[in-house]
mmCIF file of N, CA and C in Angstrom:
data_model
loop_
_atom_site.group_PDB
_atom_site.id
_atom_site.type_symbol
_atom_site.label_atom_id
_atom_site.label_comp_id
_atom_site.label_asym_id
_atom_site.label_seq_id
_atom_site.Cartn_x
_atom_site.Cartn_y
_atom_site.Cartn_z
ATOM 1 N N MET K 1 -22.571 -43.354 66.887
ATOM 2 C CA MET K 1 -21.662 -42.702 65.962
ATOM 3 C C MET K 1 -21.687 -43.394 64.602
ATOM 4 N N LYS K 2 -21.646 -44.727 64.625
ATOM 5 C CA LYS K 2 -21.664 -45.494 63.389
ATOM 6 C C LYS K 2 -22.956 -45.239 62.627
ATOM 7 N N LYS K 3 -24.073 -45.130 63.353
ATOM 8 C CA LYS K 3 -25.366 -44.874 62.735
ATOM 9 C C LYS K 3 -25.396 -43.483 62.100
ATOM 10 N N SER K 4 -24.786 -42.513 62.763
ATOM 11 C CA SER K 4 -24.727 -41.142 62.241
ATOM 12 C C SER K 4 -23.921 -41.080 60.951
ATOM 13 N N ILE K 5 -22.817 -41.793 60.919
ATOM 14 C CA ILE K 5 -21.980 -41.817 59.714
ATOM 15 C C ILE K 5 -22.736 -42.475 58.561
ATOM 16 N N SER K 6 -23.457 -43.552 58.843
ATOM 17 C CA SER K 6 -24.243 -44.227 57.815
ATOM 18 C C SER K 6 -25.328 -43.307 57.273
ATOM 19 N N LEU K 7 -26.014 -42.598 58.139
ATOM 20 C CA LEU K 7 -27.067 -41.671 57.709
ATOM 21 C C LEU K 7 -26.479 -40.542 56.867
ATOM 22 N N LEU K 8 -25.345 -40.034 57.273
ATOM 23 C CA LEU K 8 -24.689 -38.974 56.534
ATOM 24 C C LEU K 8 -24.279 -39.454 55.141
ATOM 25 N N PHE K 9 -23.752 -40.670 55.067
ATOM 26 C CA PHE K 9 -23.364 -41.258 53.784
ATOM 27 C C PHE K 9 -24.576 -41.361 52.852
ATOM 28 N N PHE K 10 -25.691 -41.874 53.338
ATOM 29 C CA PHE K 10 -26.883 -42.023 52.512
ATOM 30 C C PHE K 10 -27.484 -40.669 52.124
ATOM 31 N N PHE K 11 -27.344 -39.689 52.980
ATOM 32 C CA PHE K 11 -27.817 -38.344 52.657
ATOM 33 C C PHE K 11 -27.046 -37.794 51.449
ATOM 34 N N PHE K 12 -25.715 -37.877 51.486
ATOM 35 C CA PHE K 12 -24.913 -37.367 50.380
ATOM 36 C C PHE K 12 -25.104 -38.196 49.112
ATOM 37 N N LEU K 13 -25.305 -39.483 49.258
ATOM 38 C CA LEU K 13 -25.565 -40.346 48.112
ATOM 39 C C LEU K 13 -26.875 -39.944 47.439
ATOM 40 N N SER K 14 -27.908 -39.661 48.226
ATOM 41 C CA SER K 14 -29.198 -39.269 47.647
ATOM 42 C C SER K 14 -29.099 -37.925 46.948
ATOM 43 N N ILE K 15 -28.295 -37.002 47.468
ATOM 44 C CA ILE K 15 -28.090 -35.707 46.812
ATOM 45 C C ILE K 15 -27.393 -35.914 45.467
ATOM 46 N N ALA K 16 -26.391 -36.757 45.430
ATOM 47 C CA ALA K 16 -25.676 -37.035 44.180
ATOM 48 C C ALA K 16 -26.612 -37.660 43.146
ATOM 49 N N CYS K 17 -27.469 -38.576 43.572
ATOM 50 C CA CYS K 17 -28.413 -39.213 42.646
ATOM 51 C C CYS K 17 -29.417 -38.207 42.123
ATOM 52 N N PHE K 18 -29.884 -37.283 42.971
ATOM 53 C CA PHE K 18 -30.826 -36.270 42.538
ATOM 54 C C PHE K 18 -30.177 -35.365 41.493
ATOM 55 N N ALA K 19 -28.945 -34.954 41.727
ATOM 56 C CA ALA K 19 -28.249 -34.084 40.779
ATOM 57 C C ALA K 19 -28.080 -34.775 39.432
ATOM 58 N N GLN K 20 -27.767 -36.056 39.460
ATOM 59 C CA GLN K 20 -27.626 -36.807 38.223
ATOM 60 C C GLN K 20 -28.942 -36.841 37.462
ATOM 61 N N SER K 21 -30.020 -37.185 38.122
ATOM 62 C CA SER K 21 -31.292 -37.307 37.427
ATOM 63 C C SER K 21 -31.796 -35.948 36.958
ATOM 64 N N ALA K 22 -31.545 -34.883 37.692
ATOM 65 C CA ALA K 22 -31.942 -33.549 37.255
ATOM 66 C C ALA K 22 -31.183 -33.165 35.983
ATOM 67 N N GLY K 23 -29.920 -33.502 35.914
ATOM 68 C CA GLY K 23 -29.122 -33.204 34.733
ATOM 69 C C GLY K 23 -29.549 -33.996 33.516
ATOM 70 N N ASP K 24 -30.102 -35.169 33.751
ATOM 71 C CA ASP K 24 -30.523 -36.031 32.645
ATOM 72 C C ASP K 24 -31.767 -35.522 31.931
ATOM 73 N N LYS K 25 -32.399 -34.483 32.438
ATOM 74 C CA LYS K 25 -33.523 -33.855 31.740
ATOM 75 C C LYS K 25 -33.092 -33.419 30.342
ATOM 76 N N LEU K 26 -31.824 -33.151 30.177
ATOM 77 C CA LEU K 26 -31.268 -32.691 28.909
ATOM 78 C C LEU K 26 -31.284 -33.776 27.829
ATOM 79 N N LEU K 27 -31.232 -35.043 28.227
ATOM 80 C CA LEU K 27 -31.129 -36.150 27.274
ATOM 81 C C LEU K 27 -32.297 -36.148 26.292
ATOM 82 N N GLY K 28 -32.004 -36.492 25.041
ATOM 83 C CA GLY K 28 -33.072 -36.612 24.056
ATOM 84 C C GLY K 28 -32.675 -36.086 22.697
ATOM 85 N N VAL K 29 -33.711 -35.876 21.871
ATOM 86 C CA VAL K 29 -33.555 -35.442 20.488
ATOM 87 C C VAL K 29 -34.139 -34.039 20.353
ATOM 88 N N TYR K 30 -33.426 -33.192 19.619
ATOM 89 C CA TYR K 30 -33.829 -31.796 19.439
ATOM 90 C C TYR K 30 -33.776 -31.410 17.965
ATOM 91 N N PHE K 31 -34.683 -30.522 17.588
ATOM 92 C CA PHE K 31 -34.693 -29.942 16.243
ATOM 93 C C PHE K 31 -34.138 -28.528 16.349
ATOM 94 N N LEU K 32 -33.303 -28.137 15.390
ATOM 95 C CA LEU K 32 -32.759 -26.784 15.412
ATOM 96 C C LEU K 32 -32.578 -26.233 14.014
ATOM 97 N N GLU K 33 -32.595 -24.919 13.937
ATOM 98 C CA GLU K 33 -32.262 -24.193 12.717
ATOM 99 C C GLU K 33 -31.144 -23.222 13.053
ATOM 100 N N HIS K 34 -30.118 -23.217 12.216
ATOM 101 C CA HIS K 34 -28.992 -22.307 12.427
ATOM 102 C C HIS K 34 -28.389 -21.949 11.080
ATOM 103 N N ASP K 35 -28.313 -20.666 10.801
ATOM 104 C CA ASP K 35 -27.759 -20.168 9.537
ATOM 105 C C ASP K 35 -28.394 -20.850 8.320
ATOM 106 N N GLY K 36 -29.703 -21.046 8.371
ATOM 107 C CA GLY K 36 -30.428 -21.633 7.245
ATOM 108 C C GLY K 36 -30.415 -23.149 7.191
ATOM 109 N N ASP K 37 -29.671 -23.805 8.066
ATOM 110 C CA ASP K 37 -29.626 -25.269 8.091
ATOM 111 C C ASP K 37 -30.602 -25.797 9.128
ATOM 112 N N ARG K 38 -31.379 -26.795 8.740
ATOM 113 C CA ARG K 38 -32.317 -27.448 9.646
ATOM 114 C C ARG K 38 -31.767 -28.839 9.940
ATOM 115 N N SER K 39 -31.647 -29.154 11.225
ATOM 116 C CA SER K 39 -31.066 -30.449 11.599
ATOM 117 C C SER K 39 -31.648 -30.947 12.908
ATOM 118 N N LYS K 40 -31.317 -32.184 13.213
ATOM 119 C CA LYS K 40 -31.687 -32.791 14.484
ATOM 120 C C LYS K 40 -30.415 -33.275 15.161
ATOM 121 N N VAL K 41 -30.402 -33.115 16.490
ATOM 122 C CA VAL K 41 -29.261 -33.570 17.278
ATOM 123 C C VAL K 41 -29.751 -34.494 18.382
ATOM 124 N N ARG K 42 -28.859 -35.340 18.827
ATOM 125 C CA ARG K 42 -29.150 -36.235 19.950
ATOM 126 C C ARG K 42 -28.185 -35.901 21.078
ATOM 127 N N ILE K 43 -28.746 -35.737 22.279
ATOM 128 C CA ILE K 43 -27.914 -35.487 23.453
ATOM 129 C C ILE K 43 -27.853 -36.771 24.259
ATOM 130 N N THR K 44 -26.636 -37.237 24.515
ATOM 131 C CA THR K 44 -26.408 -38.470 25.261
ATOM 132 C C THR K 44 -25.490 -38.192 26.442
ATOM 133 N N LYS K 45 -25.459 -39.140 27.347
ATOM 134 C CA LYS K 45 -24.615 -39.016 28.534
ATOM 135 C C LYS K 45 -23.402 -39.927 28.381
ATOM 136 N N ASN K 46 -22.240 -39.386 28.673
ATOM 137 C CA ASN K 46 -20.994 -40.150 28.619
ATOM 138 C C ASN K 46 -20.786 -40.917 29.926
ATOM 139 N N THR K 47 -19.868 -41.848 29.918
ATOM 140 C CA THR K 47 -19.597 -42.650 31.116
ATOM 141 C C THR K 47 -19.028 -41.816 32.257
ATOM 142 N N ASP K 48 -18.456 -40.642 31.949
ATOM 143 C CA ASP K 48 -17.925 -39.772 33.004
ATOM 144 C C ASP K 48 -18.964 -38.747 33.493
ATOM 145 N N ASN K 49 -20.244 -38.996 33.174
ATOM 146 C CA ASN K 49 -21.385 -38.148 33.569
ATOM 147 C C ASN K 49 -21.395 -36.773 32.895
ATOM 148 N N THR K 50 -20.634 -36.594 31.819
ATOM 149 C CA THR K 50 -20.761 -35.392 31.002
ATOM 150 C C THR K 50 -21.719 -35.714 29.852
ATOM 151 N N TYR K 51 -22.082 -34.690 29.102
ATOM 152 C CA TYR K 51 -23.053 -34.862 28.022
ATOM 153 C C TYR K 51 -22.423 -34.503 26.686
ATOM 154 N N LYS K 52 -22.920 -35.174 25.634
ATOM 155 C CA LYS K 52 -22.422 -34.962 24.278
ATOM 156 C C LYS K 52 -23.607 -34.666 23.368
ATOM 157 N N VAL K 53 -23.409 -33.743 22.429
ATOM 158 C CA VAL K 53 -24.432 -33.387 21.450
ATOM 159 C C VAL K 53 -23.883 -33.718 20.068
ATOM 160 N N GLN K 54 -24.626 -34.550 19.328
ATOM 161 C CA GLN K 54 -24.171 -34.949 18.003
ATOM 162 C C GLN K 54 -25.315 -34.850 17.002
ATOM 163 N N VAL K 55 -24.999 -34.308 15.829
ATOM 164 C CA VAL K 55 -25.957 -34.232 14.736
ATOM 165 C C VAL K 55 -26.218 -35.649 14.230
ATOM 166 N N PHE K 56 -27.495 -35.966 13.914
ATOM 167 C CA PHE K 56 -27.774 -37.260 13.294
ATOM 168 C C PHE K 56 -28.670 -37.132 12.066
ATOM 169 N N TRP K 57 -29.197 -35.936 11.796
ATOM 170 C CA TRP K 57 -30.031 -35.724 10.616
ATOM 171 C C TRP K 57 -29.888 -34.278 10.161
ATOM 172 N N MET K 58 -29.819 -34.088 8.844
ATOM 173 C CA MET K 58 -29.824 -32.749 8.254
ATOM 174 C C MET K 58 -30.772 -32.745 7.069
ATOM 175 N N GLU K 59 -31.511 -31.669 6.930
ATOM 176 C CA GLU K 59 -32.445 -31.554 5.819
ATOM 177 C C GLU K 59 -31.711 -31.519 4.483
ATOM 178 N N GLN K 60 -30.610 -30.786 4.422
ATOM 179 C CA GLN K 60 -29.826 -30.655 3.193
ATOM 180 C C GLN K 60 -28.487 -31.367 3.358
ATOM 181 N N MET K 61 -28.464 -32.639 2.997
ATOM 182 C CA MET K 61 -27.219 -33.419 3.144
ATOM 183 C C MET K 61 -26.238 -33.172 2.003
ATOM 184 N N TYR K 62 -26.718 -32.503 0.933
ATOM 185 C CA TYR K 62 -25.851 -32.277 -0.223
ATOM 186 C C TYR K 62 -25.734 -30.774 -0.492
ATOM 187 N N ASP K 63 -24.562 -30.350 -0.929
ATOM 188 C CA ASP K 63 -24.369 -28.927 -1.248
ATOM 189 C C ASP K 63 -24.988 -28.617 -2.606
ATOM 190 N N LYS K 64 -24.888 -27.367 -3.047
ATOM 191 C CA LYS K 64 -25.530 -26.941 -4.299
ATOM 192 C C LYS K 64 -24.971 -27.641 -5.534
ATOM 193 N N ASN K 65 -23.783 -28.253 -5.401
ATOM 194 C CA ASN K 65 -23.185 -29.000 -6.514
ATOM 195 C C ASN K 65 -23.490 -30.493 -6.459
ATOM 196 N N GLY K 66 -24.287 -30.906 -5.474
ATOM 197 C CA GLY K 66 -24.660 -32.307 -5.353
ATOM 198 C C GLY K 66 -23.669 -33.151 -4.567
ATOM 199 N N ASN K 67 -22.689 -32.528 -3.939
ATOM 200 C CA ASN K 67 -21.699 -33.260 -3.149
ATOM 201 C C ASN K 67 -22.190 -33.431 -1.714
ATOM 202 N N LEU K 68 -21.881 -34.587 -1.144
ATOM 203 C CA LEU K 68 -22.211 -34.844 0.251
ATOM 204 C C LEU K 68 -21.527 -33.800 1.119
ATOM 205 N N ARG K 69 -22.289 -33.179 2.022
ATOM 206 C CA ARG K 69 -21.708 -32.155 2.894
ATOM 207 C C ARG K 69 -20.856 -32.811 3.975
ATOM 208 N N VAL K 70 -19.665 -32.269 4.138
ATOM 209 C CA VAL K 70 -18.735 -32.744 5.169
ATOM 210 C C VAL K 70 -18.260 -31.544 5.983
ATOM 211 N N ASP K 71 -17.546 -31.832 7.043
ATOM 212 C CA ASP K 71 -17.072 -30.813 7.988
ATOM 213 C C ASP K 71 -15.779 -30.172 7.475
ATOM 214 N N LYS K 72 -15.847 -29.533 6.309
ATOM 215 C CA LYS K 72 -14.650 -29.045 5.622
ATOM 216 C C LYS K 72 -13.942 -27.875 6.299
ATOM 217 N N LYS K 73 -14.592 -27.192 7.251
ATOM 218 C CA LYS K 73 -13.962 -26.057 7.921
ATOM 219 C C LYS K 73 -13.401 -26.411 9.296
ATOM 220 N N ASN K 74 -13.450 -27.688 9.661
ATOM 221 C CA ASN K 74 -12.968 -28.087 10.981
ATOM 222 C C ASN K 74 -11.479 -27.770 11.109
ATOM 223 N N PRO K 75 -11.083 -27.107 12.206
ATOM 224 C CA PRO K 75 -9.651 -26.809 12.387
ATOM 225 C C PRO K 75 -8.801 -28.063 12.549
ATOM 226 N N ASP K 76 -9.422 -29.184 12.945
ATOM 227 C CA ASP K 76 -8.720 -30.466 13.038
ATOM 228 C C ASP K 76 -8.824 -31.144 11.671
ATOM 229 N N VAL K 77 -7.742 -31.119 10.921
ATOM 230 C CA VAL K 77 -7.721 -31.640 9.552
ATOM 231 C C VAL K 77 -8.239 -33.074 9.472
ATOM 232 N N SER K 78 -7.979 -33.884 10.494
ATOM 233 C CA SER K 78 -8.402 -35.293 10.474
ATOM 234 C C SER K 78 -9.926 -35.445 10.528
ATOM 235 N N LYS K 79 -10.663 -34.379 10.853
ATOM 236 C CA LYS K 79 -12.128 -34.448 10.948
ATOM 237 C C LYS K 79 -12.836 -33.791 9.760
ATOM 238 N N ARG K 80 -12.106 -33.330 8.798
ATOM 239 C CA ARG K 80 -12.711 -32.603 7.683
ATOM 240 C C ARG K 80 -13.518 -33.468 6.728
ATOM 241 N N ASN K 81 -13.388 -34.774 6.807
ATOM 242 C CA ASN K 81 -14.200 -35.664 5.977
ATOM 243 C C ASN K 81 -15.376 -36.258 6.742
ATOM 244 N N THR K 82 -15.609 -35.789 7.966
ATOM 245 C CA THR K 82 -16.753 -36.255 8.746
ATOM 246 C C THR K 82 -18.028 -35.772 8.075
ATOM 247 N N ARG K 83 -18.962 -36.703 7.866
ATOM 248 C CA ARG K 83 -20.245 -36.333 7.266
ATOM 249 C C ARG K 83 -20.950 -35.302 8.139
ATOM 250 N N ALA K 84 -21.651 -34.384 7.509
ATOM 251 C CA ALA K 84 -22.332 -33.310 8.237
ATOM 252 C C ALA K 84 -23.364 -33.849 9.225
ATOM 253 N N ASP K 85 -23.930 -35.018 8.941
ATOM 254 C CA ASP K 85 -24.930 -35.600 9.849
ATOM 255 C C ASP K 85 -24.297 -36.467 10.942
ATOM 256 N N GLN K 86 -22.981 -36.324 11.146
ATOM 257 C CA GLN K 86 -22.288 -37.068 12.198
ATOM 258 C C GLN K 86 -21.363 -36.178 13.038
ATOM 259 N N ILE K 87 -21.488 -34.883 12.869
ATOM 260 C CA ILE K 87 -20.617 -33.941 13.578
ATOM 261 C C ILE K 87 -20.991 -33.865 15.053
ATOM 262 N N VAL K 88 -19.980 -33.907 15.917
ATOM 263 C CA VAL K 88 -20.185 -33.691 17.347
ATOM 264 C C VAL K 88 -20.131 -32.180 17.581
ATOM 265 N N LEU K 89 -21.247 -31.615 18.047
ATOM 266 C CA LEU K 89 -21.320 -30.179 18.274
ATOM 267 C C LEU K 89 -20.804 -29.774 19.653
ATOM 268 N N ILE K 90 -21.122 -30.592 20.660
ATOM 269 C CA ILE K 90 -20.700 -30.286 22.034
ATOM 270 C C ILE K 90 -20.222 -31.582 22.676
ATOM 271 N N LYS K 91 -19.123 -31.504 23.416
ATOM 272 C CA LYS K 91 -18.695 -32.643 24.213
ATOM 273 C C LYS K 91 -18.257 -32.140 25.577
ATOM 274 N N SER K 92 -18.270 -33.006 26.554
ATOM 275 C CA SER K 92 -17.822 -32.691 27.920
ATOM 276 C C SER K 92 -18.650 -31.613 28.613
ATOM 277 N N LEU K 93 -19.931 -31.564 28.318
ATOM 278 C CA LEU K 93 -20.843 -30.621 28.964
ATOM 279 C C LEU K 93 -21.216 -31.167 30.336
ATOM 280 N N THR K 94 -21.236 -30.322 31.357
ATOM 281 C CA THR K 94 -21.575 -30.789 32.708
ATOM 282 C C THR K 94 -22.790 -30.047 33.252
ATOM 283 N N TYR K 95 -23.510 -30.742 34.116
ATOM 284 C CA TYR K 95 -24.701 -30.164 34.744
ATOM 285 C C TYR K 95 -24.292 -29.395 35.998
ATOM 286 N N HIS K 96 -24.873 -28.215 36.148
ATOM 287 C CA HIS K 96 -24.676 -27.389 37.338
ATOM 288 C C HIS K 96 -26.030 -27.170 37.984
ATOM 289 N N LYS K 97 -26.032 -26.705 39.182
ATOM 290 C CA LYS K 97 -27.294 -26.499 39.883
ATOM 291 C C LYS K 97 -28.202 -25.521 39.135
ATOM 292 N N GLU K 98 -29.456 -25.597 39.473
ATOM 293 C CA GLU K 98 -30.481 -24.704 38.938
ATOM 294 C C GLU K 98 -30.687 -24.836 37.437
ATOM 295 N N GLY K 99 -30.559 -26.032 36.902
ATOM 296 C CA GLY K 99 -30.908 -26.285 35.516
ATOM 297 C C GLY K 99 -30.009 -25.666 34.474
ATOM 298 N N VAL K 100 -28.721 -25.604 34.742
ATOM 299 C CA VAL K 100 -27.764 -25.041 33.785
ATOM 300 C C VAL K 100 -26.701 -26.095 33.473
ATOM 301 N N TRP K 101 -26.409 -26.246 32.173
ATOM 302 C CA TRP K 101 -25.344 -27.134 31.716
ATOM 303 C C TRP K 101 -24.285 -26.246 31.083
ATOM 304 N N LYS K 102 -23.018 -26.458 31.470
ATOM 305 C CA LYS K 102 -21.933 -25.641 30.911
ATOM 306 C C LYS K 102 -20.608 -26.385 31.027
ATOM 307 N N ASP K 103 -19.512 -25.667 30.904
ATOM 308 C CA ASP K 103 -18.141 -26.179 30.957
ATOM 309 C C ASP K 103 -17.714 -26.905 29.693
ATOM 310 N N GLY K 104 -18.530 -26.858 28.670
ATOM 311 C CA GLY K 104 -18.150 -27.454 27.403
ATOM 312 C C GLY K 104 -17.937 -26.362 26.363
ATOM 313 N N GLU K 105 -17.645 -26.783 25.157
ATOM 314 C CA GLU K 105 -17.539 -25.861 24.033
ATOM 315 C C GLU K 105 -18.493 -26.327 22.948
ATOM 316 N N ILE K 106 -19.080 -25.374 22.246
ATOM 317 C CA ILE K 106 -19.937 -25.713 21.108
ATOM 318 C C ILE K 106 -19.153 -25.425 19.837
ATOM 319 N N TYR K 107 -19.275 -26.332 18.908
ATOM 320 C CA TYR K 107 -18.594 -26.207 17.627
ATOM 321 C C TYR K 107 -19.596 -25.721 16.594
ATOM 322 N N ASP K 108 -19.239 -24.684 15.861
ATOM 323 C CA ASP K 108 -20.069 -24.173 14.772
ATOM 324 C C ASP K 108 -19.431 -24.609 13.459
ATOM 325 N N PRO K 109 -19.968 -25.657 12.831
ATOM 326 C CA PRO K 109 -19.348 -26.168 11.605
ATOM 327 C C PRO K 109 -19.467 -25.211 10.416
ATOM 328 N N THR K 110 -20.401 -24.259 10.461
ATOM 329 C CA THR K 110 -20.506 -23.308 9.350
ATOM 330 C C THR K 110 -19.332 -22.335 9.346
ATOM 331 N N ARG K 111 -18.698 -22.159 10.508
ATOM 332 C CA ARG K 111 -17.551 -21.260 10.624
ATOM 333 C C ARG K 111 -16.247 -21.991 10.961
ATOM 334 N N GLY K 112 -16.354 -23.221 11.432
ATOM 335 C CA GLY K 112 -15.169 -23.955 11.866
ATOM 336 C C GLY K 112 -14.609 -23.396 13.155
ATOM 337 N N SER K 113 -15.501 -22.907 14.026
ATOM 338 C CA SER K 113 -15.073 -22.241 15.260
ATOM 339 C C SER K 113 -15.706 -22.875 16.488
ATOM 340 N N PHE K 114 -15.009 -22.720 17.622
ATOM 341 C CA PHE K 114 -15.497 -23.198 18.915
ATOM 342 C C PHE K 114 -15.822 -22.009 19.805
ATOM 343 N N PHE K 115 -16.877 -22.162 20.611
ATOM 344 C CA PHE K 115 -17.304 -21.116 21.532
ATOM 345 C C PHE K 115 -17.642 -21.751 22.871
ATOM 346 N N THR K 116 -17.506 -20.986 23.962
ATOM 347 C CA THR K 116 -17.993 -21.509 25.235
ATOM 348 C C THR K 116 -19.503 -21.623 25.130
ATOM 349 N N VAL K 117 -20.080 -22.530 25.897
ATOM 350 C CA VAL K 117 -21.510 -22.784 25.743
ATOM 351 C C VAL K 117 -22.186 -22.932 27.094
ATOM 352 N N GLU K 118 -23.429 -22.510 27.136
ATOM 353 C CA GLU K 118 -24.279 -22.699 28.309
ATOM 354 C C GLU K 118 -25.670 -23.046 27.814
ATOM 355 N N LEU K 119 -26.256 -24.080 28.390
ATOM 356 C CA LEU K 119 -27.593 -24.517 28.011
ATOM 357 C C LEU K 119 -28.518 -24.437 29.207
ATOM 358 N N LYS K 120 -29.752 -24.011 28.963
ATOM 359 C CA LYS K 120 -30.785 -24.066 29.993
ATOM 360 C C LYS K 120 -32.142 -24.039 29.303
ATOM 361 N N PHE K 121 -33.113 -24.644 29.960
ATOM 362 C CA PHE K 121 -34.436 -24.709 29.375
ATOM 363 C C PHE K 121 -35.171 -23.386 29.541
ATOM 364 N N LYS K 122 -35.761 -22.915 28.439
ATOM 365 C CA LYS K 122 -36.619 -21.741 28.468
ATOM 366 C C LYS K 122 -38.004 -22.162 28.978
ATOM 367 N N ASP K 123 -38.439 -23.338 28.522
ATOM 368 C CA ASP K 123 -39.654 -23.990 29.004
ATOM 369 C C ASP K 123 -39.437 -25.488 28.847
ATOM 370 N N ASN K 124 -40.448 -26.298 29.082
ATOM 371 C CA ASN K 124 -40.256 -27.758 29.058
ATOM 372 C C ASN K 124 -39.819 -28.315 27.710
ATOM 373 N N GLU K 125 -40.065 -27.598 26.623
ATOM 374 C CA GLU K 125 -39.747 -28.120 25.295
ATOM 375 C C GLU K 125 -38.726 -27.281 24.528
ATOM 376 N N THR K 126 -38.271 -26.187 25.114
ATOM 377 C CA THR K 126 -37.369 -25.285 24.402
ATOM 378 C C THR K 126 -36.070 -25.124 25.181
ATOM 379 N N LEU K 127 -34.971 -25.486 24.530
ATOM 380 C CA LEU K 127 -33.650 -25.394 25.136
ATOM 381 C C LEU K 127 -32.931 -24.175 24.570
ATOM 382 N N ALA K 128 -32.513 -23.269 25.438
ATOM 383 C CA ALA K 128 -31.731 -22.101 25.028
ATOM 384 C C ALA K 128 -30.256 -22.497 25.027
ATOM 385 N N VAL K 129 -29.610 -22.355 23.893
ATOM 386 C CA VAL K 129 -28.202 -22.716 23.724
ATOM 387 C C VAL K 129 -27.445 -21.421 23.443
ATOM 388 N N LYS K 130 -26.633 -21.018 24.395
ATOM 389 C CA LYS K 130 -25.917 -19.743 24.300
ATOM 390 C C LYS K 130 -24.437 -19.999 24.061
ATOM 391 N N GLY K 131 -23.963 -19.563 22.913
ATOM 392 C CA GLY K 131 -22.549 -19.646 22.585
ATOM 393 C C GLY K 131 -21.901 -18.292 22.804
ATOM 394 N N SER K 132 -20.730 -18.273 23.408
ATOM 395 C CA SER K 132 -20.063 -17.007 23.713
ATOM 396 C C SER K 132 -18.599 -17.041 23.308
ATOM 397 N N TRP K 133 -18.125 -15.872 22.921
ATOM 398 C CA TRP K 133 -16.717 -15.657 22.635
ATOM 399 C C TRP K 133 -16.388 -14.284 23.179
ATOM 400 N N GLY K 134 -15.662 -14.251 24.286
ATOM 401 C CA GLY K 134 -15.374 -12.980 24.945
ATOM 402 C C GLY K 134 -16.663 -12.336 25.432
ATOM 403 N N ILE K 135 -16.861 -11.074 25.063
ATOM 404 C CA ILE K 135 -18.071 -10.366 25.490
ATOM 405 C C ILE K 135 -19.238 -10.575 24.520
ATOM 406 N N PHE K 136 -19.000 -11.261 23.422
ATOM 407 C CA PHE K 136 -20.040 -11.485 22.416
ATOM 408 C C PHE K 136 -20.716 -12.825 22.653
ATOM 409 N N SER K 137 -22.040 -12.866 22.454
ATOM 410 C CA SER K 137 -22.750 -14.128 22.600
ATOM 411 C C SER K 137 -23.960 -14.145 21.676
ATOM 412 N N LYS K 138 -24.425 -15.354 21.410
ATOM 413 C CA LYS K 138 -25.616 -15.557 20.594
ATOM 414 C C LYS K 138 -26.360 -16.750 21.179
ATOM 415 N N THR K 139 -27.671 -16.599 21.283
ATOM 416 C CA THR K 139 -28.503 -17.686 21.784
ATOM 417 C C THR K 139 -29.404 -18.179 20.663
ATOM 418 N N ILE K 140 -29.428 -19.492 20.484
ATOM 419 C CA ILE K 140 -30.388 -20.107 19.573
ATOM 420 C C ILE K 140 -31.240 -21.065 20.389
ATOM 421 N N TYR K 141 -32.389 -21.416 19.856
ATOM 422 C CA TYR K 141 -33.334 -22.250 20.596
ATOM 423 C C TYR K 141 -33.548 -23.566 19.870
ATOM 424 N N TRP K 142 -33.418 -24.639 20.645
ATOM 425 C CA TRP K 142 -33.641 -25.986 20.125
ATOM 426 C C TRP K 142 -34.953 -26.494 20.671
ATOM 427 N N LYS K 143 -35.723 -27.170 19.837
ATOM 428 C CA LYS K 143 -37.024 -27.712 20.234
ATOM 429 C C LYS K 143 -36.864 -29.195 20.561
ATOM 430 N N LYS K 144 -37.242 -29.580 21.780
ATOM 431 C CA LYS K 144 -37.132 -30.989 22.186
ATOM 432 C C LYS K 144 -38.244 -31.782 21.505
ATOM 433 N N LEU K 145 -37.875 -32.915 20.922
ATOM 434 C CA LEU K 145 -38.822 -33.763 20.196
ATOM 435 C C LEU K 145 -39.143 -35.014 21.008
ATOM 436 N N LYS K 146 -40.299 -35.552 20.762
ATOM 437 C CA LYS K 146 -40.678 -36.845 21.357
ATOM 438 C C LYS K 146 -39.938 -37.931 20.601
ATOM 439 N N GLU K 147 -39.357 -38.877 21.326
ATOM 440 C CA GLU K 147 -38.616 -39.971 20.660
ATOM 441 C C GLU K 147 -39.520 -41.145 20.382
#
């Protein structure tokens, strides 16, 4: 009986480890274009095993008047001075079976709006990022870069 319980414990532990490593396929750096803006984001894993997406580079860091671009449309007033190349786009994203990450929200800084989000790979280098609001949705594609 004791041996059976030990085997069962290790079986479930190995399943949990596999799920973690499968979800980590998402980690890395991606290039994206959205509404005319070209940027790069980094996807990292949080200590609670959720994932975070944060901008770290933008092609156009300054607006047409030469001012540093900031997150001026953020509904959270305390974040409106965040530099555009430091905006967190997604937080608390979780991995689900069959290569799907969801349960988070994606922030669109061009509109100052949040949408439900689902991510899945179209192929090994292309990540489909689907933002939804009610029955409306839009998918954009991020290209995974070599680090």
